[in-house]
PDB file of C-alpha atoms in Angstrom:
ATOM      1  CA  MET A   1     -58.977  -2.681 -29.472  1.00  0.00           C
ATOM      2  CA  SER A   2     -58.665   0.014 -26.843  1.00  0.00           C
ATOM      3  CA  LEU A   3     -55.337   1.533 -25.875  1.00  0.00           C
ATOM      4  CA  LYS A   4     -54.473   2.159 -22.206  1.00  0.00           C
ATOM      5  CA  ILE A   5     -52.876   5.492 -21.573  1.00  0.00           C
ATOM      6  CA  MET A   6     -49.927   5.218 -19.161  1.00  0.00           C
ATOM      7  CA  SER A   7     -49.530   7.971 -16.635  1.00  0.00           C
ATOM      8  CA  LEU A   8     -46.295   9.914 -16.342  1.00  0.00           C
ATOM      9  CA  LYS A   9     -45.738   8.251 -12.964  1.00  0.00           C
ATOM     10  CA  GLN A  10     -46.017   4.768 -14.530  1.00  0.00           C
ATOM     11  CA  ILE A  11     -43.626   5.715 -17.328  1.00  0.00           C
ATOM     12  CA  SER A  12     -41.147   7.108 -14.819  1.00  0.00           C
ATOM     13  CA  LEU A  13     -41.350   3.951 -12.727  1.00  0.00           C
ATOM     14  CA  GLY A  14     -40.779   1.762 -15.780  1.00  0.00           C
ATOM     15  CA  LEU A  15     -37.737   3.725 -16.864  1.00  0.00           C
ATOM     16  CA  CYS A  16     -36.341   3.526 -13.352  1.00  0.00           C
ATOM     17  CA  LEU A  17     -36.737  -0.259 -13.244  1.00  0.00           C
ATOM     18  CA  PHE A  18     -35.160  -0.551 -16.702  1.00  0.00           C
ATOM     19  CA  SER A  19     -32.097   1.409 -15.642  1.00  0.00           C
ATOM     20  CA  LEU A  20     -31.742  -0.224 -12.243  1.00  0.00           C
ATOM     21  CA  GLY A  21     -28.797  -2.314 -13.337  1.00  0.00           C
ATOM     22  CA  PHE A  22     -26.923   0.777 -14.517  1.00  0.00           C
ATOM     23  CA  ASN A  23     -27.486   3.758 -12.284  1.00  0.00           C
ATOM     24  CA  GLY A  24     -30.045   2.783  -9.664  1.00  0.00           C
ATOM     25  CA  CYS A  25     -33.261   4.645  -8.822  1.00  0.00           C
ATOM     26  CA  SER A  26     -32.868   7.997  -7.199  1.00  0.00           C
ATOM     27  CA  GLN A  27     -36.500   8.366  -6.079  1.00  0.00           C
ATOM     28  CA  ASP A  28     -38.328   6.562  -3.278  1.00  0.00           C
ATOM     29  CA  ASN A  29     -36.227   3.374  -3.276  1.00  0.00           C
ATOM     30  CA  PRO A  30     -32.590   4.206  -4.008  1.00  0.00           C
ATOM     31  CA  VAL A  31     -30.181   1.357  -4.681  1.00  0.00           C
ATOM     32  CA  LYS A  32     -27.623   0.933  -1.898  1.00  0.00           C
ATOM     33  CA  VAL A  33     -24.071   0.545  -3.169  1.00  0.00           C
ATOM     34  CA  GLN A  34     -22.015  -1.884  -1.112  1.00  0.00           C
ATOM     35  CA  PRO A  35     -18.700  -0.414   0.049  1.00  0.00           C
ATOM     36  CA  SER A  36     -15.396  -1.997  -0.881  1.00  0.00           C
ATOM     37  CA  THR A  37     -14.308  -4.676   1.575  1.00  0.00           C
ATOM     38  CA  ALA A  38     -11.093  -2.690   2.078  1.00  0.00           C
ATOM     39  CA  HIS A  39     -13.205  -0.083   3.884  1.00  0.00           C
ATOM     40  CA  ASP A  40     -14.921  -2.642   6.133  1.00  0.00           C
ATOM     41  CA  ALA A  41     -13.532  -2.483   9.672  1.00  0.00           C
ATOM     42  CA  ASN A  42     -14.103  -6.241  10.041  1.00  0.00           C
ATOM     43  CA  PHE A  43     -12.235  -7.164   6.860  1.00  0.00           C
ATOM     44  CA  GLU A  44      -8.727  -8.544   7.413  1.00  0.00           C
ATOM     45  CA  VAL A  45      -5.938  -7.587   5.053  1.00  0.00           C
ATOM     46  CA  SER A  46      -2.850  -9.768   4.677  1.00  0.00           C
ATOM     47  CA  PHE A  47       0.445  -7.898   4.885  1.00  0.00           C
ATOM     48  CA  THR A  48       4.063  -8.836   4.235  1.00  0.00           C
ATOM     49  CA  LEU A  49       6.846  -6.841   5.888  1.00  0.00           C
ATOM     50  CA  THR A  50      10.469  -7.085   4.775  1.00  0.00           C
ATOM     51  CA  LEU A  51      13.428  -5.688   6.705  1.00  0.00           C
ATOM     52  CA  GLU A  52      16.810  -5.516   4.983  1.00  0.00           C
ATOM     53  CA  ASN A  53      20.042  -4.825   6.834  1.00  0.00           C
ATOM     54  CA  ARG A  54      21.995  -2.338   4.728  1.00  0.00           C
ATOM     55  CA  SER A  55      24.473  -1.285   7.390  1.00  0.00           C
ATOM     56  CA  SER A  56      28.117  -0.913   6.363  1.00  0.00           C
ATOM     57  CA  GLN A  57      31.469   0.310   7.630  1.00  0.00           C
ATOM     58  CA  THR A  58      30.538   3.848   6.563  1.00  0.00           C
ATOM     59  CA  THR A  59      27.432   3.824   8.782  1.00  0.00           C
ATOM     60  CA  LEU A  60      27.769   1.300  11.595  1.00  0.00           C
ATOM     61  CA  LYS A  61      28.177  -2.297  10.516  1.00  0.00           C
ATOM     62  CA  THR A  62      25.928  -4.248  12.829  1.00  0.00           C
ATOM     63  CA  ALA A  63      23.612  -7.196  13.009  1.00  0.00           C
ATOM     64  CA  PHE A  64      20.119  -7.044  14.470  1.00  0.00           C
ATOM     65  CA  SER A  65      18.628  -9.739  16.660  1.00  0.00           C
ATOM     66  CA  SER A  66      15.538 -11.804  16.044  1.00  0.00           C
ATOM     67  CA  GLY A  67      12.513  -9.662  16.817  1.00  0.00           C
ATOM     68  CA  VAL A  68       9.036  -9.464  18.287  1.00  0.00           C
ATOM     69  CA  TRP A  69       5.985  -7.965  16.586  1.00  0.00           C
ATOM     70  CA  GLN A  70       2.431  -7.138  17.572  1.00  0.00           C
ATOM     71  CA  VAL A  71      -0.722  -6.083  15.709  1.00  0.00           C
ATOM     72  CA  SER A  72      -3.239  -4.184  17.806  1.00  0.00           C
ATOM     73  CA  ALA A  73      -5.303  -1.009  17.964  1.00  0.00           C
ATOM     74  CA  GLN A  74      -3.010  -0.001  20.829  1.00  0.00           C
ATOM     75  CA  PRO A  75       0.340  -1.790  20.517  1.00  0.00           C
ATOM     76  CA  SER A  76       2.085  -2.175  23.843  1.00  0.00           C
ATOM     77  CA  LEU A  77       5.670  -3.279  23.210  1.00  0.00           C
ATOM     78  CA  PHE A  78       6.810  -0.075  24.869  1.00  0.00           C
ATOM     79  CA  GLU A  79       5.801   3.513  25.490  1.00  0.00           C
ATOM     80  CA  ILE A  80       8.166   6.433  25.004  1.00  0.00           C
ATOM     81  CA  GLY A  81       8.773   8.189  28.310  1.00  0.00           C
ATOM     82  CA  LYS A  82       8.045   5.128  30.448  1.00  0.00           C
ATOM     83  CA  ASN A  83      10.459   2.520  31.758  1.00  0.00           C
ATOM     84  CA  ALA A  84      10.925  -0.589  29.648  1.00  0.00           C
ATOM     85  CA  SER A  85       9.417  -3.825  30.903  1.00  0.00           C
ATOM     86  CA  ALA A  86      11.789  -6.525  32.104  1.00  0.00           C
ATOM     87  CA  GLU A  87      10.973  -8.487  28.940  1.00  0.00           C
ATOM     88  CA  LEU A  88      11.813  -5.556  26.664  1.00  0.00           C
ATOM     89  CA  GLN A  89      15.081  -5.005  28.550  1.00  0.00           C
ATOM     90  CA  ARG A  90      16.090  -8.602  27.841  1.00  0.00           C
ATOM     91  CA  LEU A  91      15.462  -8.041  24.142  1.00  0.00           C
ATOM     92  CA  ALA A  92      17.386  -4.747  24.130  1.00  0.00           C
ATOM     93  CA  GLU A  93      20.409  -6.050  26.049  1.00  0.00           C
ATOM     94  CA  SER A  94      20.787  -9.642  24.843  1.00  0.00           C
ATOM     95  CA  GLY A  95      18.360 -10.166  21.949  1.00  0.00           C
ATOM     96  CA  GLU A  96      16.046 -12.534  23.842  1.00  0.00           C
ATOM     97  CA  THR A  97      12.638 -12.567  22.131  1.00  0.00           C
ATOM     98  CA  GLY A  98      10.860 -15.366  24.008  1.00  0.00           C
ATOM     99  CA  PRO A  99       9.928 -13.525  27.220  1.00  0.00           C
ATOM    100  CA  LEU A 100       8.464 -10.492  25.427  1.00  0.00           C
ATOM    101  CA  GLN A 101       6.544 -12.553  22.877  1.00  0.00           C
ATOM    102  CA  LYS A 102       5.100 -14.723  25.654  1.00  0.00           C
ATOM    103  CA  SER A 103       4.072 -11.659  27.661  1.00  0.00           C
ATOM    104  CA  LEU A 104       2.275 -10.098  24.688  1.00  0.00           C
ATOM    105  CA  SER A 105       0.477 -13.329  23.794  1.00  0.00           C
ATOM    106  CA  ALA A 106      -0.852 -13.577  27.349  1.00  0.00           C
ATOM    107  CA  GLN A 107      -2.513 -10.175  27.165  1.00  0.00           C
ATOM    108  CA  THR A 108      -6.170 -10.635  26.225  1.00  0.00           C
ATOM    109  CA  ALA A 109      -6.353  -7.253  24.475  1.00  0.00           C
ATOM    110  CA  SER A 110      -2.951  -7.408  22.827  1.00  0.00           C
ATOM    111  CA  GLY A 111      -4.237  -8.535  19.431  1.00  0.00           C
ATOM    112  CA  LEU A 112      -1.957 -10.719  17.342  1.00  0.00           C
ATOM    113  CA  ALA A 113       1.649 -11.204  18.468  1.00  0.00           C
ATOM    114  CA  GLY A 114       4.559 -13.127  17.022  1.00  0.00           C
ATOM    115  CA  MET A 115       8.290 -13.181  16.448  1.00  0.00           C
ATOM    116  CA  TRP A 116      10.864 -13.878  13.776  1.00  0.00           C
ATOM    117  CA  SER A 117      13.741 -16.147  14.691  1.00  0.00           C
ATOM    118  CA  GLU A 118      16.361 -15.097  12.142  1.00  0.00           C
ATOM    119  CA  THR A 119      19.259 -12.830  13.046  1.00  0.00           C
ATOM    120  CA  LEU A 120      19.415  -9.958  10.561  1.00  0.00           C
ATOM    121  CA  ALA A 121      23.067  -9.800   9.502  1.00  0.00           C
ATOM    122  CA  PRO A 122      24.455  -7.096   7.166  1.00  0.00           C
ATOM    123  CA  GLY A 123      23.184  -7.651   3.626  1.00  0.00           C
ATOM    124  CA  GLN A 124      20.439 -10.036   4.699  1.00  0.00           C
ATOM    125  CA  LYS A 125      16.649  -9.763   4.762  1.00  0.00           C
ATOM    126  CA  VAL A 126      13.928 -11.022   7.060  1.00  0.00           C
ATOM    127  CA  THR A 127      10.273 -11.261   6.058  1.00  0.00           C
ATOM    128  CA  PHE A 128       7.161 -12.008   8.071  1.00  0.00           C
ATOM    129  CA  ASN A 129       3.442 -12.099   7.307  1.00  0.00           C
ATOM    130  CA  PHE A 130       0.499 -10.950   9.390  1.00  0.00           C
ATOM    131  CA  LYS A 131      -3.139  -9.893   9.105  1.00  0.00           C
ATOM    132  CA  ALA A 132      -4.720  -6.674  10.328  1.00  0.00           C
ATOM    133  CA  LYS A 133      -8.033  -4.836  10.305  1.00  0.00           C
ATOM    134  CA  ALA A 134      -8.630  -1.137   9.762  1.00  0.00           C
ATOM    135  CA  GLY A 135      -7.668   0.774  12.903  1.00  0.00           C
ATOM    136  CA  GLN A 136      -4.945  -1.661  13.900  1.00  0.00           C
ATOM    137  CA  LYS A 137      -1.241  -0.833  13.854  1.00  0.00           C
ATOM    138  CA  LEU A 138       1.986  -2.808  13.795  1.00  0.00           C
ATOM    139  CA  SER A 139       4.658  -2.576  16.440  1.00  0.00           C
ATOM    140  CA  PHE A 140       7.935  -4.486  16.384  1.00  0.00           C
ATOM    141  CA  ALA A 141      11.355  -4.298  17.970  1.00  0.00           C
ATOM    142  CA  THR A 142      14.781  -5.819  17.387  1.00  0.00           C
ATOM    143  CA  MET A 143      18.099  -5.309  19.186  1.00  0.00           C
ATOM    144  CA  LEU A 144      20.901  -3.351  17.531  1.00  0.00           C
ATOM    145  CA  ALA A 145      23.679  -5.834  18.321  1.00  0.00           C
ATOM    146  CA  GLU A 146      26.576  -3.351  18.440  1.00  0.00           C
ATOM    147  CA  SER A 147      25.057  -1.511  21.390  1.00  0.00           C
ATOM    148  CA  ASN A 148      24.284  -1.884  25.055  1.00  0.00           C
ATOM    149  CA  ASP A 149      20.488  -1.576  24.957  1.00  0.00           C
ATOM    150  CA  LEU A 150      19.382  -0.004  21.681  1.00  0.00           C
ATOM    151  CA  LEU A 151      16.320  -1.082  19.706  1.00  0.00           C
ATOM    152  CA  LEU A 152      15.123  -0.606  16.147  1.00  0.00           C
ATOM    153  CA  ALA A 153      11.371   0.007  15.985  1.00  0.00           C
ATOM    154  CA  PRO A 154       8.774   2.146  14.180  1.00  0.00           C
ATOM    155  CA  ALA A 155       8.707   5.841  15.052  1.00  0.00           C
ATOM    156  CA  ASN A 156       6.290   6.552  17.931  1.00  0.00           C
ATOM    157  CA  GLY A 157       6.386   2.844  18.714  1.00  0.00           C
ATOM    158  CA  SER A 158       3.970   1.692  16.006  1.00  0.00           C
ATOM    159  CA  LEU A 159       3.486   1.719  12.243  1.00  0.00           C
ATOM    160  CA  ALA A 160       0.188   2.756  10.632  1.00  0.00           C
ATOM    161  CA  LEU A 161      -1.155   0.066   8.297  1.00  0.00           C
ATOM    162  CA  PHE A 162      -4.170   1.955   6.915  1.00  0.00           C
ATOM    163  CA  ASP A 163      -4.761   5.519   5.762  1.00  0.00           C
ATOM    164  CA  SER A 164      -7.562   7.869   6.867  1.00  0.00           C
ATOM    165  CA  LYS A 165      -9.971   6.121   4.471  1.00  0.00           C
ATOM    166  CA  ASN A 166      -9.107   2.682   5.886  1.00  0.00           C
ATOM    167  CA  GLU A 167      -7.236   1.724   2.736  1.00  0.00           C
ATOM    168  CA  PRO A 168      -4.193  -0.528   3.356  1.00  0.00           C
ATOM    169  CA  LEU A 169      -0.762   1.040   2.966  1.00  0.00           C
ATOM    170  CA  SER A 170       2.233  -0.334   1.114  1.00  0.00           C
ATOM    171  CA  GLY A 171       5.631   0.776  -0.134  1.00  0.00           C
ATOM    172  CA  ASP A 172       9.046   1.778   1.168  1.00  0.00           C
ATOM    173  CA  LEU A 173       8.450   2.987   4.725  1.00  0.00           C
ATOM    174  CA  SER A 174      12.100   3.075   5.820  1.00  0.00           C
ATOM    175  CA  ALA A 175      11.764   6.724   6.847  1.00  0.00           C
ATOM    176  CA  GLN A 176       9.395   5.607   9.607  1.00  0.00           C
ATOM    177  CA  LEU A 177      12.082   3.614  11.414  1.00  0.00           C
ATOM    178  CA  GLU A 178      13.814   4.949  14.522  1.00  0.00           C
ATOM    179  CA  LEU A 179      16.444   3.863  17.029  1.00  0.00           C
ATOM    180  CA  PHE A 180      15.410   3.799  20.681  1.00  0.00           C
ATOM    181  CA  ASP A 181      17.356   3.605  23.928  1.00  0.00           C
ATOM    182  CA  ALA A 182      15.705   1.148  26.320  1.00  0.00           C
ATOM    183  CA  GLY A 183      17.245   3.039  29.249  1.00  0.00           C
ATOM    184  CA  SER A 184      18.361  -0.046  31.159  1.00  0.00           C
ATOM    185  CA  GLU A 185      22.135   0.036  30.569  1.00  0.00           C
ATOM    186  CA  VAL A 186      24.648   2.856  30.190  1.00  0.00           C
ATOM    187  CA  ASN A 187      25.717   3.331  26.574  1.00  0.00           C
ATOM    188  CA  GLN A 188      29.236   2.678  25.353  1.00  0.00           C
ATOM    189  CA  ALA A 189      30.683   3.749  22.003  1.00  0.00           C
ATOM    190  CA  PRO A 190      28.678   1.867  19.344  1.00  0.00           C
ATOM    191  CA  GLY A 191      30.574  -1.116  17.985  1.00  0.00           C
ATOM    192  CA  GLN A 192      33.297  -0.885  20.637  1.00  0.00           C
ATOM    193  CA  GLY A 193      31.885  -1.494  24.108  1.00  0.00           C
ATOM    194  CA  ASN A 194      33.028  -4.566  26.026  1.00  0.00           C
ATOM    195  CA  PHE A 195      29.531  -4.914  27.533  1.00  0.00           C
ATOM    196  CA  GLN A 196      27.788  -4.917  24.171  1.00  0.00           C
ATOM    197  CA  PHE A 197      26.226  -8.144  22.919  1.00  0.00           C
ATOM    198  CA  PRO A 198      29.017  -9.392  20.592  1.00  0.00           C
ATOM    199  CA  ARG A 199      31.688  -8.921  23.277  1.00  0.00           C
ATOM    200  CA  GLN A 200      29.997  -9.372  26.648  1.00  0.00           C
ATOM    201  CA  LYS A 201      30.777 -12.581  28.529  1.00  0.00           C
ATOM    202  CA  SER A 202      27.266 -13.012  29.922  1.00  0.00           C
ATOM    203  CA  ALA A 203      23.884 -11.309  29.992  1.00  0.00           C
ATOM    204  CA  ASP A 204      23.272  -8.438  32.411  1.00  0.00           C
ATOM    205  CA  GLU A 205      26.835  -7.164  32.220  1.00  0.00           C
ATOM    206  CA  GLY A 206      27.318  -3.422  32.032  1.00  0.00           C
ATOM    207  CA  SER A 207      26.409  -0.448  34.204  1.00  0.00           C
ATOM    208  CA  VAL A 208      22.741  -0.373  35.167  1.00  0.00           C
ATOM    209  CA  GLU A 209      20.672   2.611  34.094  1.00  0.00           C
ATOM    210  CA  THR A 210      17.087   3.415  35.126  1.00  0.00           C
ATOM    211  CA  SER A 211      15.962   5.839  32.445  1.00  0.00           C
ATOM    212  CA  PRO A 212      12.707   5.651  30.459  1.00  0.00           C
ATOM    213  CA  VAL A 213      12.537   4.514  26.848  1.00  0.00           C
ATOM    214  CA  ARG A 214      13.648   7.405  24.624  1.00  0.00           C
ATOM    215  CA  LEU A 215      14.342   8.152  21.016  1.00  0.00           C
ATOM    216  CA  LEU A 216      18.091   7.712  20.601  1.00  0.00           C
ATOM    217  CA  LYS A 217      18.379  11.128  18.955  1.00  0.00           C
ATOM    218  CA  ASP A 218      17.129  12.648  22.226  1.00  0.00           C
ATOM    219  CA  VAL A 219      19.814  10.901  24.304  1.00  0.00           C
ATOM    220  CA  LYS A 220      22.904  13.001  25.044  1.00  0.00           C
ATOM    221  CA  ASP A 221      25.602  10.369  25.562  1.00  0.00           C
ATOM    222  CA  GLY A 222      28.358  11.992  23.481  1.00  0.00           C
ATOM    223  CA  PHE A 223      28.309   9.355  20.727  1.00  0.00           C
ATOM    224  CA  GLN A 224      27.375   9.661  17.059  1.00  0.00           C
ATOM    225  CA  TYR A 225      24.769   7.347  15.555  1.00  0.00           C
ATOM    226  CA  PRO A 226      23.501   6.899  11.987  1.00  0.00           C
ATOM    227  CA  ALA A 227      19.840   7.302  11.107  1.00  0.00           C
ATOM    228  CA  ALA A 228      17.824   4.110  11.449  1.00  0.00           C
ATOM    229  CA  SER A 229      16.987   4.168   7.730  1.00  0.00           C
ATOM    230  CA  ALA A 230      20.720   4.105   6.933  1.00  0.00           C
ATOM    231  CA  LEU A 231      20.962   0.776   8.739  1.00  0.00           C
ATOM    232  CA  VAL A 232      17.726  -0.985   7.793  1.00  0.00           C
ATOM    233  CA  SER A 233      15.126  -0.602   5.053  1.00  0.00           C
ATOM    234  CA  LEU A 234      11.461  -1.455   5.529  1.00  0.00           C
ATOM    235  CA  LYS A 235       9.110  -2.545   2.757  1.00  0.00           C
ATOM    236  CA  LEU A 236       5.410  -3.156   3.389  1.00  0.00           C
ATOM    237  CA  GLU A 237       3.152  -5.022   0.963  1.00  0.00           C
ATOM    238  CA  ASN A 238      -0.483  -6.072   1.180  1.00  0.00           C
ATOM    239  CA  ASP A 239      -2.424  -8.773  -0.651  1.00  0.00           C
ATOM    240  CA  ASP A 240      -3.989  -6.286  -3.064  1.00  0.00           C
ATOM    241  CA  HIS A 241      -1.051  -4.126  -4.136  1.00  0.00           C
ATOM    242  CA  HIS A 242       2.698  -4.666  -4.389  1.00  0.00           C
ATOM    243  CA  GLU A 243       4.055  -1.960  -6.651  1.00  0.00           C
ATOM    244  CA  GLU A 244       3.149   1.518  -5.411  1.00  0.00           C
ATOM    245  CA  THR A 245       5.621   3.303  -3.149  1.00  0.00           C
ATOM    246  CA  GLY A 246       4.566   5.246  -0.075  1.00  0.00           C
ATOM    247  CA  HIS A 247       0.897   5.510  -1.094  1.00  0.00           C
ATOM    248  CA  SER A 248      -2.361   3.996   0.004  1.00  0.00           C
ATOM    249  CA  HIS A 249      -4.473   1.976  -2.385  1.00  0.00           C
TER     250      HIS A 249
END
C-alpha cells in the first residue's frame, strides 16, 4: 500500500477548514463576521421614556400638560432662535397638543410622531413607547402650566437615542432637560400670573410677544426659575437594557 504525501499547502488548508467554526480562515477566503443588529442602521430599537413630575413648593409646584413627541433624524418641533409655529404656541400657552401633533404627522419627512394625553401632576409619572433607528433623535414638548408660554423639552430641542457607535442609550437623562420660552406671550411671575393657564379665563389672554424660541435661562425677565431637572426627571430604557445609568450598551 502506497502512502500519499500531503503538501504543506494541503495540510494548511485542512487545518483552516477544521478551525473554521472557531476562528475563521485568515488566508484567501476570510470568514465575514456579521455585525450586531444594534449597529445596523435599518434595525429598529424599542424605547420606553418615563417622565416624573417631582416639583414641590421649594422649587415651583406645577403641573405639565399632555405632550407631543417626534422621532426623526431632524426633529422639527421647534428651532432655537426662530419663532414658534402657531401650533407650538397653542401648546405653550394653553396645553393644546392636537394641532401640533397633526402638523407633524402631515409632514412626509417628519418620521414618527405621537402624543401622550395625560396631564403630569406633581408626584405623577407619564410613560410612552416608541421605536427608532440609529441616527434618529427624539424631540418632545409639554407646557409648564404655571407659566405664560414656557415649555419643557430636551436641551437643543432633541434627545440623542444612540451613541457614536450606534448603540442605544438608556438611563437617567434628567440633566438633558431644559425649560424654553416660546416667545409668544410676555412672562408673569411663575405660579402667580392671572394670564397663566390655571388662572386665565380663556385662551390667548395675556400680552402678545413676538420673540423667537429661547432657552429660559437666556431670557432676562427678572424672575427666578428652577432647573428643569428639579421639576421633572427623565428615564430612558430600551428593549435590550434596563439597568445601566447614563451609559450606552
